[in-house]
Tab-separated table of C-alpha atoms in Angstrom:
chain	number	residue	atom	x	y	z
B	218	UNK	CA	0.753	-37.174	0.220
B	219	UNK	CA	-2.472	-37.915	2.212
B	220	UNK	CA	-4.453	-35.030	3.963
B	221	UNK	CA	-5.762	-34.389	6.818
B	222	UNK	CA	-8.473	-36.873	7.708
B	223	UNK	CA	-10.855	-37.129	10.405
B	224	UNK	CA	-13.496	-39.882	11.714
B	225	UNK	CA	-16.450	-40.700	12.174
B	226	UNK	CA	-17.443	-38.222	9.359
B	227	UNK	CA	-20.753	-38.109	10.989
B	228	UNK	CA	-22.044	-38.919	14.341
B	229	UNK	CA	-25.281	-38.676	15.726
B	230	UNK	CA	-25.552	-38.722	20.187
B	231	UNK	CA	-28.261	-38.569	22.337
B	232	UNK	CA	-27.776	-35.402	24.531
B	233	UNK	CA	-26.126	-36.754	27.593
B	234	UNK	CA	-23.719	-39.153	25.762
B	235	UNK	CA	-20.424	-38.760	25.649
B	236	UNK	CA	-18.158	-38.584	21.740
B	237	UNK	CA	-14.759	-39.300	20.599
B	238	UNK	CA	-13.900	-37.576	17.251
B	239	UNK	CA	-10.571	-38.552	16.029
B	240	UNK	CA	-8.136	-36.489	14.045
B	241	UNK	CA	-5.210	-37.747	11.639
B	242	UNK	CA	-3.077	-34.731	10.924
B	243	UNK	CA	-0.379	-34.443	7.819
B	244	UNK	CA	2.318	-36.795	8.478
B	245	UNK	CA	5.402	-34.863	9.616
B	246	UNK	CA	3.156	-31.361	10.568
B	247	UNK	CA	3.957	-30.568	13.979
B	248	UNK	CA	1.018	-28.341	14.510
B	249	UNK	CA	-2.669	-29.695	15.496
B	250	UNK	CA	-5.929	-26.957	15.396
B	251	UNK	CA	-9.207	-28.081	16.144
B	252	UNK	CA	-12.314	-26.115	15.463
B	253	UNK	CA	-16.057	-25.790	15.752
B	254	UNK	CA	-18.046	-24.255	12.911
B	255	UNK	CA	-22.002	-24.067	13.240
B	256	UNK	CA	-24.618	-24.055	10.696
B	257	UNK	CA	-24.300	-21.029	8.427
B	258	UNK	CA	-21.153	-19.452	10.390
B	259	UNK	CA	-17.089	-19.885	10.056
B	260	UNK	CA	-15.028	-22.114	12.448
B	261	UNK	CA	-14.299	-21.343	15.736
B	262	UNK	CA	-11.328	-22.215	16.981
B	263	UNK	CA	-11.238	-24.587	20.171
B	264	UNK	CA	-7.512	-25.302	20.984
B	265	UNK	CA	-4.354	-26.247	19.524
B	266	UNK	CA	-1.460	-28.634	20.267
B	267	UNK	CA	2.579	-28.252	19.198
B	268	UNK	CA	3.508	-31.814	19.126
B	269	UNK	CA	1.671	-33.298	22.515
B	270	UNK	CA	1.610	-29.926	24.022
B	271	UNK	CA	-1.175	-28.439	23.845
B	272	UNK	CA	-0.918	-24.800	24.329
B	273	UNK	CA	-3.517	-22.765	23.720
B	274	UNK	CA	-7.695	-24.246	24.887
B	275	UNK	CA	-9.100	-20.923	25.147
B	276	UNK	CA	-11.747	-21.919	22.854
B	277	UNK	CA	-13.058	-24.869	24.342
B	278	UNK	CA	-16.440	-24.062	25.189
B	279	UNK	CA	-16.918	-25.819	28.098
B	280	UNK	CA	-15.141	-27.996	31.063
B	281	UNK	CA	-17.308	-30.881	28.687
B	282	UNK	CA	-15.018	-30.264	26.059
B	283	UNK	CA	-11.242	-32.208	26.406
B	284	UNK	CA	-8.650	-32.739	23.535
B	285	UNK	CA	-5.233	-34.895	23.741
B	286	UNK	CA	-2.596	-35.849	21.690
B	287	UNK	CA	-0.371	-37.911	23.706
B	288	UNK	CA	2.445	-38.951	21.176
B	289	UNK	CA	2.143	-35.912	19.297
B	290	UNK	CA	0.405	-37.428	15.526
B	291	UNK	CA	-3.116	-38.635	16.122
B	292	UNK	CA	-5.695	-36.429	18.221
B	293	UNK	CA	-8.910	-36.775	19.716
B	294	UNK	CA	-11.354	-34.242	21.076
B	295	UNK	CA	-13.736	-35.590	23.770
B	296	UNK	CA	-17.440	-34.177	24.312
B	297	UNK	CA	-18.844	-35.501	27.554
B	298	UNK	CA	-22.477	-35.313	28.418
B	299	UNK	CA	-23.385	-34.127	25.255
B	300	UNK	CA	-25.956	-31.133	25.020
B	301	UNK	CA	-27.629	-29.937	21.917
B	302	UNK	CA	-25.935	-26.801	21.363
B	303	UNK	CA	-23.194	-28.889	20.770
B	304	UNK	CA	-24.161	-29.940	17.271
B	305	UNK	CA	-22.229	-28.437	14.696
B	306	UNK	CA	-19.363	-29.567	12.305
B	307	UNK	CA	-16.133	-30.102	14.326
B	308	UNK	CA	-12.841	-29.397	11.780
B	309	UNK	CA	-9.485	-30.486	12.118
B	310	UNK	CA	-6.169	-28.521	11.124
B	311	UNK	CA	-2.982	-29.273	10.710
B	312	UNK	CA	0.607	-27.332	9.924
B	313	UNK	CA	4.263	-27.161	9.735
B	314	UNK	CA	5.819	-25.217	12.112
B	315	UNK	CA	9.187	-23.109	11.833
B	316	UNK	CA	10.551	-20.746	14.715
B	317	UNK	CA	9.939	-17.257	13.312
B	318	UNK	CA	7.256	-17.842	10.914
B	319	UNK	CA	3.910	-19.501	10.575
B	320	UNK	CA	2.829	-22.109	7.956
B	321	UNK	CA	-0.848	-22.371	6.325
B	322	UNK	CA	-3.082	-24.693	7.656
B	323	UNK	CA	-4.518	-28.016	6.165
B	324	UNK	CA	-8.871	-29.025	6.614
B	325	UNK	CA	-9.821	-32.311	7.244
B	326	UNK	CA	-13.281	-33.132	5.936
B	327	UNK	CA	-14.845	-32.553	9.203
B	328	UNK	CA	-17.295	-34.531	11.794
B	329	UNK	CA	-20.649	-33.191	11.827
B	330	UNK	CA	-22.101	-34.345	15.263
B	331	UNK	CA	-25.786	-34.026	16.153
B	332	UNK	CA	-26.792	-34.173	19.241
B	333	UNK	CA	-30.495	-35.326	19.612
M	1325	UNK	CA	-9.883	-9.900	20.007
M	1326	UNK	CA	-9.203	-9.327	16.130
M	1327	UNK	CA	-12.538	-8.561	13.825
M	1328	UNK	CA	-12.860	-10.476	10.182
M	1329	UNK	CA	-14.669	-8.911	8.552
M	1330	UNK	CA	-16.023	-9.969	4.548
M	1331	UNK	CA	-18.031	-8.278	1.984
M	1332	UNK	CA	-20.651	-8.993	0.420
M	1333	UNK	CA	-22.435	-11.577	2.306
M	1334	UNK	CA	-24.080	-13.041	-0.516
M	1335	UNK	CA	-23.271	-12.748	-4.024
M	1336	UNK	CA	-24.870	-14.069	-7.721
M	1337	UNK	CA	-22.869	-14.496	-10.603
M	1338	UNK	CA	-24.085	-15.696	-13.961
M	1339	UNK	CA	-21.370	-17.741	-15.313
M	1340	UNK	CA	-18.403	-15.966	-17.136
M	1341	UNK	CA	-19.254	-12.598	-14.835
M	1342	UNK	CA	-16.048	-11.786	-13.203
M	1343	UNK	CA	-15.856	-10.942	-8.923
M	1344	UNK	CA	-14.172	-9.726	-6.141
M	1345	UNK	CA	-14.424	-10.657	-2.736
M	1346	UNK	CA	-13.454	-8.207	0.119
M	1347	UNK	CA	-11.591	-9.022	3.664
M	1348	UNK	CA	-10.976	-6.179	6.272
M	1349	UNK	CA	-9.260	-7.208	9.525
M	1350	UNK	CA	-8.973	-4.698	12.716
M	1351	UNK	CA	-5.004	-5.588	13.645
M	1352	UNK	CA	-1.955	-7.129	12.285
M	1353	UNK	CA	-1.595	-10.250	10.898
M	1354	UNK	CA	1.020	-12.787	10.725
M	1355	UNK	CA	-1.342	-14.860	8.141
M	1356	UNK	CA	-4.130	-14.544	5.964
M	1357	UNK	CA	-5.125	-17.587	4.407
M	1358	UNK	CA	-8.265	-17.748	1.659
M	1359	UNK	CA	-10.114	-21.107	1.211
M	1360	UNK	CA	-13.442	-22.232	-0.689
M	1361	UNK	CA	-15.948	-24.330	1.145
M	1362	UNK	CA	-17.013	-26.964	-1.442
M	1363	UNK	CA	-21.082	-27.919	-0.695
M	1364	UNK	CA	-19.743	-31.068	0.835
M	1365	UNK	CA	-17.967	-29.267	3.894
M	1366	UNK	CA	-14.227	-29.587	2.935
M	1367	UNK	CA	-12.220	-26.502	3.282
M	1368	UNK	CA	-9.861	-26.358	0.261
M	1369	UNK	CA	-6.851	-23.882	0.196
M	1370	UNK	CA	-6.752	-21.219	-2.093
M	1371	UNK	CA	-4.290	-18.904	-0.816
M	1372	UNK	CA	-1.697	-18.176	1.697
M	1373	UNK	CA	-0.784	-14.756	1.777
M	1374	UNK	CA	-0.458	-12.292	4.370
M	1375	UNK	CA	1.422	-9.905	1.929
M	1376	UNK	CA	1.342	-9.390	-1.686
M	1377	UNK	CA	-0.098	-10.772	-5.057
M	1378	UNK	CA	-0.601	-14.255	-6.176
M	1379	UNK	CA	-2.283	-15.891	-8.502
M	1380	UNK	CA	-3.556	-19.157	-9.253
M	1381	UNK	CA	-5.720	-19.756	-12.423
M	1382	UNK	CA	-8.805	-17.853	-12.928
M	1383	UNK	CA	-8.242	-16.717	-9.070
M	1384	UNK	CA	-6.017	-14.322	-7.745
M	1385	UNK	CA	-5.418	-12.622	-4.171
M	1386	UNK	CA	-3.934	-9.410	-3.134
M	1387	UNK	CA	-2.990	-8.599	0.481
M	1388	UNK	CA	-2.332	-5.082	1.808
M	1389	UNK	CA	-1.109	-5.433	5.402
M	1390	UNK	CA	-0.570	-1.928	6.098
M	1391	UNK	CA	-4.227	-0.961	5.235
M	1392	UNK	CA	-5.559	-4.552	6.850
M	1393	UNK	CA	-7.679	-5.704	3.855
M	1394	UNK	CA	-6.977	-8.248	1.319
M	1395	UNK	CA	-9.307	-8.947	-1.959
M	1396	UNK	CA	-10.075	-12.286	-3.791
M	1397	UNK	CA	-10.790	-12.190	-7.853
M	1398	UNK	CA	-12.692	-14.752	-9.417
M	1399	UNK	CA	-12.331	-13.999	-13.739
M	1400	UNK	CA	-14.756	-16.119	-16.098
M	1401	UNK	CA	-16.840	-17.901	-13.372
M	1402	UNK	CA	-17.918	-20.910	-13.434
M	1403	UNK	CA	-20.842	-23.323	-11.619
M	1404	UNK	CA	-17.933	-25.258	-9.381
M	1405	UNK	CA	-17.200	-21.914	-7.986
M	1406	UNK	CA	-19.956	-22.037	-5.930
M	1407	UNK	CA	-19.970	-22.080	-2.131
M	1408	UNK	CA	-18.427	-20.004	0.724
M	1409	UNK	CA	-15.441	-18.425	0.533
M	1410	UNK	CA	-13.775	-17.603	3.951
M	1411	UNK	CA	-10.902	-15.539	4.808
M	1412	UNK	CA	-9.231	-16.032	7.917
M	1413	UNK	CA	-6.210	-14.401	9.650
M	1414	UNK	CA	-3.866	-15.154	12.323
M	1415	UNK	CA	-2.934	-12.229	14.869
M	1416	UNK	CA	0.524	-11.294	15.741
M	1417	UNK	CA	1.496	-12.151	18.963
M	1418	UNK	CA	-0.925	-15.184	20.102
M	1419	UNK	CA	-0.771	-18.566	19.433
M	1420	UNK	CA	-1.238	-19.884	15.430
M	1421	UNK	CA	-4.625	-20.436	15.748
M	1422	UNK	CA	-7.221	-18.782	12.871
M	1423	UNK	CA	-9.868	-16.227	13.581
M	1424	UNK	CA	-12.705	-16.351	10.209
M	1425	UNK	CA	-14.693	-13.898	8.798
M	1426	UNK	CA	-18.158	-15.359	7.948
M	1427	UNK	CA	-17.413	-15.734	4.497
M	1428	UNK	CA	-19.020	-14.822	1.254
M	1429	UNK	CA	-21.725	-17.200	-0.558
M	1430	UNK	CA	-21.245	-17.163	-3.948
M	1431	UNK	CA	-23.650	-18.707	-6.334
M	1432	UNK	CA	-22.888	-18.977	-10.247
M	1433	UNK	CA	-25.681	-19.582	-12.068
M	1434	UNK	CA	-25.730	-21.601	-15.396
């Protein structure tokens, strides 16, 4: 079936502006990740959702940095007032999910966003 | 927090040359995945395997979870092998998210 996909692919902001990056997971994968990977490094994760829930935004850099997913498919991470350190490749996940074990996670193709 | 860590940073391979490709992680896992970062950005999956052997072609992955490492072997290399090949683990006990190592930059030379 389809993949994970992810738009725009690339997105260029004038520091200040806000962003919407939008995030289709796997159809039927209950899990959502989203993560941040700079230029030369591996992702960083930023938060993650269990159908709408999201349960875990200990990586989200910043009170600038918001992510929903309100019926639990779709997802979008919002950067307000963008700054330039925010530039950088923003990846989306997705996973089953089973009580009592863990499934592997699925890459979208990414949004690189730079912020000028 | 858990440490990822991969060896060697960098690595050139002239094509056919055979590899391997080291993870060490500081705790216990629940999941180790390996992928391969195409020049192009994707992430592709090569393995999920927080225990064992598999293998999958010309690549294979072994995980020992009582000594916290797992390895990656490349055999007969070739150019599309290039890229970065990142390990990353989920931890016991938190939520599912990934923690990466910074990955290994292989280049296979023609």
């Amino acid at each position: 079936g389809a993949g994970v996909s992810q738009s725009p692919r690339y997105k260029v902001a004038k520091r200040g502006q806000d962003v919407a990056l939008r995030c289709d997971p796997i159809s039927g994968h209950v899990s959502l990740f989203w993560y941040q990977q700079a230029l030369g490094q591996g992702p960083e994760f930023l938060t993650y959702f269990q159908n709408e829930a999201q349960l875990d935004k200990s990586g989200l850099p910043s009170d600038r940095f918001f992510a929903e997913r309100p019926e639990g498919s779709v997802s979008t991470l919002k950067i307000q007032r963008t700054q330039q350190e925010d530039s950088a490749v923003y990846l989306c996940a997705s996973s089953r999910f089973g009580t009592g074990r863990t499934y592997e996670q699925y890459f979208g193709p990414g949004t690189r966003l730079t912020v000028t | 927090g858990i440490q990822v860590e991969q060896s060697p940073p960098d690595l050139i391979l002239q094509e056919g040359a055979n590899s391997t490709l080291r993870c060490n992680f500081s705790d216990s896992v629940n999941n180790l995945q390996w992928f391969h970062q195409n020049p192009w950005g994707q992430l592709i999956n090569l393995f999920y395997i927080p225990s064992g052997t598999k293998q999958n072609g010309r690549l294979s992955a072994t995980t020992v979870a009582t000594e916290r490492y797992s390895l990656l072997y490349i055999s007969s290399s070739q150019t599309t092998d290039s890229g970065v090949y990142f390990c990353a683990v989920e931890t016991q006990g938190g939520s599912e998210k990934l923690v990466f190592g910074k990955g290994t930059k292989l280049t296979v030379n023609p």
